[in-house]
GROMACS .gro file of C-alpha atoms in nm:
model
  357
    1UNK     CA    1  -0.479  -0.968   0.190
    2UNK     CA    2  -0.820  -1.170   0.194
    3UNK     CA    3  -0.913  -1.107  -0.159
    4UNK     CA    4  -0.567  -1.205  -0.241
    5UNK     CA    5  -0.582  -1.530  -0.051
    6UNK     CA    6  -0.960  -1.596  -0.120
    7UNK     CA    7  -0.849  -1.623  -0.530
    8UNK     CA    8  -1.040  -1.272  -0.620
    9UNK     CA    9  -0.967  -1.033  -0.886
   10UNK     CA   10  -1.087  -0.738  -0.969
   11UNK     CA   11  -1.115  -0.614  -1.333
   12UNK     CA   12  -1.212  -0.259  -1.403
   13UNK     CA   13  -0.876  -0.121  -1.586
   14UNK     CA   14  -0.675  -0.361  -1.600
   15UNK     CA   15  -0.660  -0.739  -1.577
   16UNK     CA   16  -0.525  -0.902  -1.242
   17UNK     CA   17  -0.603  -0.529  -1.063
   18UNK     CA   18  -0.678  -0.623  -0.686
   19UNK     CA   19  -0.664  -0.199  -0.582
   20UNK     CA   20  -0.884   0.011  -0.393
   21UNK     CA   21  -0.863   0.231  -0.647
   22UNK     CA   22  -1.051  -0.048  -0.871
   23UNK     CA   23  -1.339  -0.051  -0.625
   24UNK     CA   24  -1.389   0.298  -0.599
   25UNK     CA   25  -1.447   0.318  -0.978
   26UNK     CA   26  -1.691   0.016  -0.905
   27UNK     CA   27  -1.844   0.218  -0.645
   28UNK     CA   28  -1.863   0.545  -0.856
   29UNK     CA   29  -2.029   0.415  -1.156
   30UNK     CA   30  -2.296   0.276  -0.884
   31UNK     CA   31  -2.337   0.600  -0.697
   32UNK     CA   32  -2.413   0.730  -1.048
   33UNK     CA   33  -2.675   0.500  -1.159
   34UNK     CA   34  -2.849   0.421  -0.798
   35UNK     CA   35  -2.898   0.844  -0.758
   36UNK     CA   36  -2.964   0.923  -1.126
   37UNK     CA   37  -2.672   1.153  -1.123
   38UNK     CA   38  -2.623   1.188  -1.485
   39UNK     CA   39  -2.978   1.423  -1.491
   40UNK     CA   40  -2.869   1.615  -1.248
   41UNK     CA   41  -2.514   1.693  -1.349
   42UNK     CA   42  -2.738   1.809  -1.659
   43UNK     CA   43  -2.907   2.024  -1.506
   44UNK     CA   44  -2.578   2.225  -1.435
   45UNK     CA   45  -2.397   2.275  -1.797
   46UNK     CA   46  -2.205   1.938  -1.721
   47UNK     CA   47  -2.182   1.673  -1.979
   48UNK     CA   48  -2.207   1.323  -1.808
   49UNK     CA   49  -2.053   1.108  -2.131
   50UNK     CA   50  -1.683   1.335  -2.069
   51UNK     CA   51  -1.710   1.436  -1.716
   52UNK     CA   52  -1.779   1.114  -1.597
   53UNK     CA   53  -1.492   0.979  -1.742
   54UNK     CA   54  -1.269   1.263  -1.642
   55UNK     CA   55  -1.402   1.185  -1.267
   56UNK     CA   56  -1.301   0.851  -1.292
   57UNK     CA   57  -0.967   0.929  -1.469
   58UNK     CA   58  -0.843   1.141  -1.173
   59UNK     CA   59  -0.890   0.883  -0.958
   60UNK     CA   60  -0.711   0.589  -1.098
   61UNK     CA   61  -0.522   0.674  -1.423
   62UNK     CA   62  -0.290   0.375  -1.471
   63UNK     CA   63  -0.117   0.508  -1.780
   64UNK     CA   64  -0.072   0.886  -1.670
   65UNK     CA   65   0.331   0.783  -1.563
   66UNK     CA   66   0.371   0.676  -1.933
   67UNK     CA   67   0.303   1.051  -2.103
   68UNK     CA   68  -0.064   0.943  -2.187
   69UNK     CA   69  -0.343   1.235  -2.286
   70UNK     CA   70  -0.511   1.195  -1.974
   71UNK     CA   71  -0.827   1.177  -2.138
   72UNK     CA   72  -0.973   1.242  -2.496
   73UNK     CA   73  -1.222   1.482  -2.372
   74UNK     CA   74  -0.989   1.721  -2.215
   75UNK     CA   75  -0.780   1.999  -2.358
   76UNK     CA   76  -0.421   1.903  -2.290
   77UNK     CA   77  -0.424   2.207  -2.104
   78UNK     CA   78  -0.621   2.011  -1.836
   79UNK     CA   79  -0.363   1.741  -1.822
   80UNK     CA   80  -0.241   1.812  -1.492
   81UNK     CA   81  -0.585   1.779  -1.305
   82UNK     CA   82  -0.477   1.397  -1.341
   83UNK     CA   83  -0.211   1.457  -1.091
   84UNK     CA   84  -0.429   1.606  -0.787
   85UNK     CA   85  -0.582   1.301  -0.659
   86UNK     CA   86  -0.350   0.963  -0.748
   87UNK     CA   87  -0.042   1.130  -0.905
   88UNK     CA   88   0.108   0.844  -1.100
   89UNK     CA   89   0.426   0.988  -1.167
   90UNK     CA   90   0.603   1.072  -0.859
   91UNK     CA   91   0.314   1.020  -0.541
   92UNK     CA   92   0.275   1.385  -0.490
   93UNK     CA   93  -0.118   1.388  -0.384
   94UNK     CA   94  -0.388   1.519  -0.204
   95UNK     CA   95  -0.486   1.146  -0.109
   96UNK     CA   96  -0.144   1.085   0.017
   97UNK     CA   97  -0.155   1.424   0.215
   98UNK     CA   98  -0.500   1.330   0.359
   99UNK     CA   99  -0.394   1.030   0.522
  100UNK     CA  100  -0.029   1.133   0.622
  101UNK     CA  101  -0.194   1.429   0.826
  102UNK     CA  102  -0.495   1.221   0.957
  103UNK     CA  103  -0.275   0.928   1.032
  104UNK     CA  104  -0.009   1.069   1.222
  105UNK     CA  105  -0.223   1.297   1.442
  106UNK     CA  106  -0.444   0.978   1.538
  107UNK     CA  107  -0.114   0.757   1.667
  108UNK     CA  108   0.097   1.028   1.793
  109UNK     CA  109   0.345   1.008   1.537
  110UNK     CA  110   0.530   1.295   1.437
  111UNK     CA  111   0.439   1.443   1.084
  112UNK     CA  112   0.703   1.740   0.965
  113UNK     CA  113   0.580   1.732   0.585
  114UNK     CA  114   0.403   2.060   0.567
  115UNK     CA  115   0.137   2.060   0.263
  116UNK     CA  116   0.002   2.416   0.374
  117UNK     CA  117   0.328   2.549   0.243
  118UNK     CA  118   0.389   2.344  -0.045
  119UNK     CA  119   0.102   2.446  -0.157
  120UNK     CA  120   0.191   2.823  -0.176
  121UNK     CA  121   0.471   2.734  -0.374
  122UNK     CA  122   0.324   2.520  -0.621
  123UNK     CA  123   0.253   2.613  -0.985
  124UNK     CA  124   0.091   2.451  -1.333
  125UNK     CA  125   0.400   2.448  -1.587
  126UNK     CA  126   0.461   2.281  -1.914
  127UNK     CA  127   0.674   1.980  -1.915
  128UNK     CA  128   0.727   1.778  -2.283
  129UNK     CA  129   0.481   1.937  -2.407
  130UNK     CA  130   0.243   1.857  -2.103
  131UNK     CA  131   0.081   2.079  -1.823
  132UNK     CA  132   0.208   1.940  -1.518
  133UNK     CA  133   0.199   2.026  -1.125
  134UNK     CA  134   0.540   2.164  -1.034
  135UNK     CA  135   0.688   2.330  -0.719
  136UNK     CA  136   0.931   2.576  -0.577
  137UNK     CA  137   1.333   2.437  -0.603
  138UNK     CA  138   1.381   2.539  -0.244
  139UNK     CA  139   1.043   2.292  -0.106
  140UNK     CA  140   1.268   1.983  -0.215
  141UNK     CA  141   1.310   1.950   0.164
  142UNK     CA  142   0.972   1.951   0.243
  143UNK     CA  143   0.910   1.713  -0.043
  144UNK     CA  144   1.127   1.462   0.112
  145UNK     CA  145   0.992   1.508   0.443
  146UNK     CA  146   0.662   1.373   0.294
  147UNK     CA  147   0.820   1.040   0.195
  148UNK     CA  148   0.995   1.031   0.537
  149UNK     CA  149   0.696   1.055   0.691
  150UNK     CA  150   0.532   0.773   0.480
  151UNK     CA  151   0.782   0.537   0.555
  152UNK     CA  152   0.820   0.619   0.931
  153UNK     CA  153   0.412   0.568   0.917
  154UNK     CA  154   0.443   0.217   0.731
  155UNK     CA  155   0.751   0.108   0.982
  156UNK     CA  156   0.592   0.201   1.333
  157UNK     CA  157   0.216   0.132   1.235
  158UNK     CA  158   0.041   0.001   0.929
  159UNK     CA  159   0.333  -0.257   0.870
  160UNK     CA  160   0.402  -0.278   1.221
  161UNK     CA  161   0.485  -0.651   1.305
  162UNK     CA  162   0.185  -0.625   1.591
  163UNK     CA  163  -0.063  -0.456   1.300
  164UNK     CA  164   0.030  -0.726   1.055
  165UNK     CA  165  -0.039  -1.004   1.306
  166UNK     CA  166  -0.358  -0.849   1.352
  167UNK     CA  167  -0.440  -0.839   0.974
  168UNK     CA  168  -0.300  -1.165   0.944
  169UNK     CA  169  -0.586  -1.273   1.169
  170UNK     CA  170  -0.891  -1.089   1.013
  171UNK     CA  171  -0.806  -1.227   0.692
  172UNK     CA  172  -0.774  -1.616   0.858
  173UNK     CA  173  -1.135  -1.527   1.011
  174UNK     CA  174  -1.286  -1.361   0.669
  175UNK     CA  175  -1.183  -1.695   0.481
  176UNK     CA  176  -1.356  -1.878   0.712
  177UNK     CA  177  -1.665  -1.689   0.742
  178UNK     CA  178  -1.651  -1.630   0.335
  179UNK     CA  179  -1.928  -1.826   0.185
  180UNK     CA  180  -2.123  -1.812   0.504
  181UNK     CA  181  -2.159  -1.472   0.487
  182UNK     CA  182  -2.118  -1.233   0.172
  183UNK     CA  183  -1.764  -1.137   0.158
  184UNK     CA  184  -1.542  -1.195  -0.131
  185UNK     CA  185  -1.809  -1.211  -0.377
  186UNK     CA  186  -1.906  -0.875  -0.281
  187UNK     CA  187  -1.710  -0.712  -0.521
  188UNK     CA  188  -1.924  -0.800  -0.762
  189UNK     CA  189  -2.236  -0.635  -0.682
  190UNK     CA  190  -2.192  -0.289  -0.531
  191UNK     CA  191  -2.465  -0.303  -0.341
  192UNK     CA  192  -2.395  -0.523  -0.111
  193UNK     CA  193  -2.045  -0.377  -0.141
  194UNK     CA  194  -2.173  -0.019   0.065
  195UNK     CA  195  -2.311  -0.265   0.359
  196UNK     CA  196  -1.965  -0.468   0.378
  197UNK     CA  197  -1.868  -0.227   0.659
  198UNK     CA  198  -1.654  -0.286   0.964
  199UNK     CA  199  -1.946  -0.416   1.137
  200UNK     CA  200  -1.891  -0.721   0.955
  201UNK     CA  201  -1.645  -0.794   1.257
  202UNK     CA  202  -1.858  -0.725   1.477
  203UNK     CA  203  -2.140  -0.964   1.346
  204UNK     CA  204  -1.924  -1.266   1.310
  205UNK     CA  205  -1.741  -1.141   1.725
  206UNK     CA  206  -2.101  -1.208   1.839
  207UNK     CA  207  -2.271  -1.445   1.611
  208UNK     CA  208  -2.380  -1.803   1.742
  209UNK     CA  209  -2.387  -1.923   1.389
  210UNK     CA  210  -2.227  -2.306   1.435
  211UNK     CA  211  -2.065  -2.240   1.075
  212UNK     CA  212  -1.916  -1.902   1.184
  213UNK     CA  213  -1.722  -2.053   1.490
  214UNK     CA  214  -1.375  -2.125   1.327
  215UNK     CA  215  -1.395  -1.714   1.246
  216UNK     CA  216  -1.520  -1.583   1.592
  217UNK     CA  217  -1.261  -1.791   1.735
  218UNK     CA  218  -0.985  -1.632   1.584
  219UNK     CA  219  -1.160  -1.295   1.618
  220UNK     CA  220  -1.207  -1.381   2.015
  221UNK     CA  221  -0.845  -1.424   2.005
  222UNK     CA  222  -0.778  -1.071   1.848
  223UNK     CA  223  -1.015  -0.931   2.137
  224UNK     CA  224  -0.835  -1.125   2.391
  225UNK     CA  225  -0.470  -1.031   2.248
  226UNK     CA  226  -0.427  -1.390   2.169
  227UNK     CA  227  -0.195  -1.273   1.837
  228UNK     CA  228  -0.039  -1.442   1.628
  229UNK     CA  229   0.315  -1.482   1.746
  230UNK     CA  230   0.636  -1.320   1.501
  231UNK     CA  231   0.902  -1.548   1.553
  232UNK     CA  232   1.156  -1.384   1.334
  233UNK     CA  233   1.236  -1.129   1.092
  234UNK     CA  234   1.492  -1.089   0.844
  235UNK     CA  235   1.592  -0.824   0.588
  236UNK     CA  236   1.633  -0.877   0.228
  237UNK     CA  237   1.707  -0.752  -0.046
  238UNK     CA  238   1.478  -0.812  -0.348
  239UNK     CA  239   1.338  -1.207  -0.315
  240UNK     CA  240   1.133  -1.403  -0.537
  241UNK     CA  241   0.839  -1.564  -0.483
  242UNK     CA  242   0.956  -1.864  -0.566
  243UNK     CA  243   1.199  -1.869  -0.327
  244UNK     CA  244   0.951  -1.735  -0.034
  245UNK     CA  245   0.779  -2.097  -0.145
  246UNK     CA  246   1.126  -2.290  -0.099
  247UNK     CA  247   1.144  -2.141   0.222
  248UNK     CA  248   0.762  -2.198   0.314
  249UNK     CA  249   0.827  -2.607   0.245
  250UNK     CA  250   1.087  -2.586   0.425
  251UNK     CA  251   0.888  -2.498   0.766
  252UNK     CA  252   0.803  -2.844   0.854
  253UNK     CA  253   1.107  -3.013   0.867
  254UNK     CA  254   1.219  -3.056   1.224
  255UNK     CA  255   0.972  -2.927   1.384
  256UNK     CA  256   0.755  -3.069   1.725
  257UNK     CA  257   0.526  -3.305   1.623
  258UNK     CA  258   0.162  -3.223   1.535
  259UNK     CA  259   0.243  -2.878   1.371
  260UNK     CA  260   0.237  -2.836   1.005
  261UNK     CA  261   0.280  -2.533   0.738
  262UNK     CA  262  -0.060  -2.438   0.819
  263UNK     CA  263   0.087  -2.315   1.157
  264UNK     CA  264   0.317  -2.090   1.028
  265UNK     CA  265   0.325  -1.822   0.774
  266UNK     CA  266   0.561  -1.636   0.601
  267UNK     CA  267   0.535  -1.285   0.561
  268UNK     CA  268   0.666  -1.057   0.291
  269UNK     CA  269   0.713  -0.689   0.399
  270UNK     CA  270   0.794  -0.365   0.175
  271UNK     CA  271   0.843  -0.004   0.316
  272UNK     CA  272   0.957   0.235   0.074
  273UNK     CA  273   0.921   0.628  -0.007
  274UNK     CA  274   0.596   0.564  -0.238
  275UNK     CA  275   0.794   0.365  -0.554
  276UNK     CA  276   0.983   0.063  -0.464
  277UNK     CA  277   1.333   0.132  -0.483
  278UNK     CA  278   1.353   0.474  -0.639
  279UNK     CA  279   1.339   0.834  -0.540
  280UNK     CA  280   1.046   0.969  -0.615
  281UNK     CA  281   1.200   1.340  -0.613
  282UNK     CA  282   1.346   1.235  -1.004
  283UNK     CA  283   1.015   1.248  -1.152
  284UNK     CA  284   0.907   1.568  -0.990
  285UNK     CA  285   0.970   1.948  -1.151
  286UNK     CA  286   1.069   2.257  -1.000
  287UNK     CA  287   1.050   2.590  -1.102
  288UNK     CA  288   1.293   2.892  -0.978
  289UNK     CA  289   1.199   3.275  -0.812
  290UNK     CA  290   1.376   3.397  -1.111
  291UNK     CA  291   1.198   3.137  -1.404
  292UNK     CA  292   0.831   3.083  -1.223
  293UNK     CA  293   0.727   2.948  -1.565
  294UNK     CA  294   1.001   2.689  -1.659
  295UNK     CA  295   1.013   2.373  -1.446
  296UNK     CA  296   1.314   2.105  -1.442
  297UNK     CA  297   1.395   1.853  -1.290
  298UNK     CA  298   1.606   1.989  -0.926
  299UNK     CA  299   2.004   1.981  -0.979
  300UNK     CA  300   2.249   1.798  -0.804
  301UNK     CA  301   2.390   2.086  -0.648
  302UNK     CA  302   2.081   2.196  -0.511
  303UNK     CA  303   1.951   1.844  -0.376
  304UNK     CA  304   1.953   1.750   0.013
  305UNK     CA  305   2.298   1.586   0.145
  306UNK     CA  306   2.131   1.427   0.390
  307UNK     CA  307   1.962   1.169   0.204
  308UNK     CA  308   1.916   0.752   0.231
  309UNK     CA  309   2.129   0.522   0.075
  310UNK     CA  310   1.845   0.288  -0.006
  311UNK     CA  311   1.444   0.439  -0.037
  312UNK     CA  312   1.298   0.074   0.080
  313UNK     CA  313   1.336  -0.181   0.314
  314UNK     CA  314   1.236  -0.515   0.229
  315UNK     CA  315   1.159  -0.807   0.530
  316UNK     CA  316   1.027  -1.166   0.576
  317UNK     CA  317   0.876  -1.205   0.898
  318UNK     CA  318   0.777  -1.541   1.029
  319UNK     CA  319   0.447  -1.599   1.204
  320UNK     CA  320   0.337  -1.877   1.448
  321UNK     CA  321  -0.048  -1.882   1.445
  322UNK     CA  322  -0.162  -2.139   1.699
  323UNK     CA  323  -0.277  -1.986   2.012
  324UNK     CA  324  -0.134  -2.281   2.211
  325UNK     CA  325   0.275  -2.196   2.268
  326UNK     CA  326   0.356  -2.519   2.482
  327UNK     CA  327   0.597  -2.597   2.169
  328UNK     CA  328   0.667  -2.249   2.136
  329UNK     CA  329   1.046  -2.277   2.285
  330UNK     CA  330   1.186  -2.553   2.056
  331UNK     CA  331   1.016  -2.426   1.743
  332UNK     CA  332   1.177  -2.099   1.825
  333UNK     CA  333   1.534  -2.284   1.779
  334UNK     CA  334   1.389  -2.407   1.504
  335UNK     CA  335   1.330  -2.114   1.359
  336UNK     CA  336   1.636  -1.947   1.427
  337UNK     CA  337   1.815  -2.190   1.263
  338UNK     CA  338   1.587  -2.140   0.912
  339UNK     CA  339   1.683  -1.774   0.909
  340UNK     CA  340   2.050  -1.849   0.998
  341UNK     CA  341   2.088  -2.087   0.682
  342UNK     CA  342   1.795  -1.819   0.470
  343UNK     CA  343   2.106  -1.546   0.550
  344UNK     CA  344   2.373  -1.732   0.459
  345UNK     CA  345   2.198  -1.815   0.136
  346UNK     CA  346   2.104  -1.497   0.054
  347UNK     CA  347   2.445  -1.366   0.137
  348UNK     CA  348   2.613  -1.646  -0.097
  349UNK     CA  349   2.378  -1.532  -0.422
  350UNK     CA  350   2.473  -1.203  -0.325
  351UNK     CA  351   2.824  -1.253  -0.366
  352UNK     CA  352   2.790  -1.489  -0.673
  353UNK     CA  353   2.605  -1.240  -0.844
  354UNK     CA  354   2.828  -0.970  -0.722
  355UNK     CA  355   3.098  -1.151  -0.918
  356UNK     CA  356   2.984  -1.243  -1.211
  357UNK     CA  357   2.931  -0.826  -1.286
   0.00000   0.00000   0.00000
């Protein structure tokens, strides 16, 4: 969100790459020269010029989902170490298990995906020529449990309407502070990068800096629960940007005067199972008791009945920032009125598009 708004990009990989992934590489390659860590991977039969690489290619491999050789070093026997850490083809991970089981046990929220068991029933198999993590036909359920439990952990917490208020506000305070403090230009030197901790909150909460003000204010709020109000919220299906910007000009007409856009913000939401719109479980293998050495893709016959119609939801919430509601009533008719007309607009492309097929 703040390196979004603050303009910054990222380029390790790719151009226009704004992922934590990115950083980490960013971080590695500093670990690496800051600890000498080439000599000493030396010193143990390693070879830093292909192992280093290989390091970094398990942890963001952009192309793996395309059939790439994972890396020119490796035998393609090795292909499927690419999968462990940021599986690119279907979200199957030990990063995604990490967090799921961490997550979940934190909040309270319950977490049926079991990864002790998948992992009993998972196997290296060749796929199109490829080595490739596969897994038991019957673990399918247990597969989509994971997904489930992704989404349900997106929905009641880290896209939470409360939670994205809340993130909403850090941001507002971190483009405020940036410039005062090192912030957005800290991706660019790594060192400063391992001190941009979350005491970085804390310093601008208590500073007395007169330039840091505007950002402890809104971070005062956040202490206070002072949020950032979410008027409305409306589900969508796919919307461009360009029509999130028709609807963001549109905020200031007929509203109480002395608010502007600045007072508002439109939010766009998506929860899915891991890829957008599609099931994840079509890029994933499966091997049998009887064939533990063949893997295919899992049959219709043999996949779950009980499955979702769609794998994402897609909102627009609407968020009222100032911490002053005394014109909180008649914007809120406002407001209700934008997402009345937003609905029926939607609702008319729909059915113009709908009949044009």
């Amino acid at each position: 969100m703040f390196l979004t708004k603050a303009g910054k990009e990222i380029k390790v990989r790719e151009p226009k790459t704004m992922k934590h992934e990115s950083l980490s590489l960013k971080m590695f390659d500093h670990l690496v020269k800051c600890n000498n860590l080439e000599a000493e991977m030396t010193k143990y039969g390693l070879v830093p010029s292909e192992d280093l690489d290989l390091i970094k290619d398990m942890i963001d491999r952009p192309k793996a989902a395309q059939g790439q050789r994972p890396y020119e070093g490796r035998l393609m026997s090795k292909s499927f170490l690419m999968d462990i850490v940021s599986n690119k083809r279907n979200g199957i991970d030990v990063d995604k298990w990490d967090y799921l089981a961490r997550d979940c046990y934190y909040l309270g929220i319950q977490n049926n995906f079991d990864y002790h068991r998948l992992l009993n029933f998972t196997r290296v198999c060749k796929v199109n020529g490829q080595m490739q993590i596969c897994f038991r036909d019957k673990e399918v359920d247990n597969l989509y449990d994971m997904f489930h439990a992704r989404y349900c952990l997106h929905r009641r917490a880290c896209q939470h309407r409360v939670t994205t208020s809340i993130q909403l506000m850090i941001r507002d305070a971190f483009l405020k502070a940036d410039g005062h403090i090192t912030l957005s230009t800290a991706t660019d030197d790594m060192e400063a990068y391992t001190k941009l901790t979350d005491r970085v909150f804390e310093d601008i909460l208590h500073s007395s800096s007169d330039e840091l003000k505007d950002a402890r204010e809104i971070l005062n709020r956040i202490m206070n629960r002072k949020l950032y109000k979410c008027l409305g919220e409306m589900r969508v299906e796919e919307t461009s940007k360009e029509k999130i910007c028709e609807w963001e000009k549109e905020l200031t007409q007929g509203l109480p005067q002395g608010l502007t856009s600045e007072d508002f913000e439109l939010y766009d939401c998506y929860m899915d199972y891991g890829m957008k719109e599609g099931d994840l479980i079509k890029n994933t293998y499966f091997y049998t008791k009887e064939k533990p050495t063949i893997a295919s893709k899992i049959p219709i016959d043999l996949e779950p009945r009980l499955l979702p119609k769609h794998f994402s939801v897609h909102l627009i919430r609407l968020y009222y920032k100032k911490a002053d509601d005394s014109n909180l009533e008649p914007v809120q008719k406002v407001v209700e009125e934008r997402f009345k007309r937003w609905r029926a607009e939607l609702k008319a492309e729909e059915e113009r598009h709908n009949a044009t097929q």
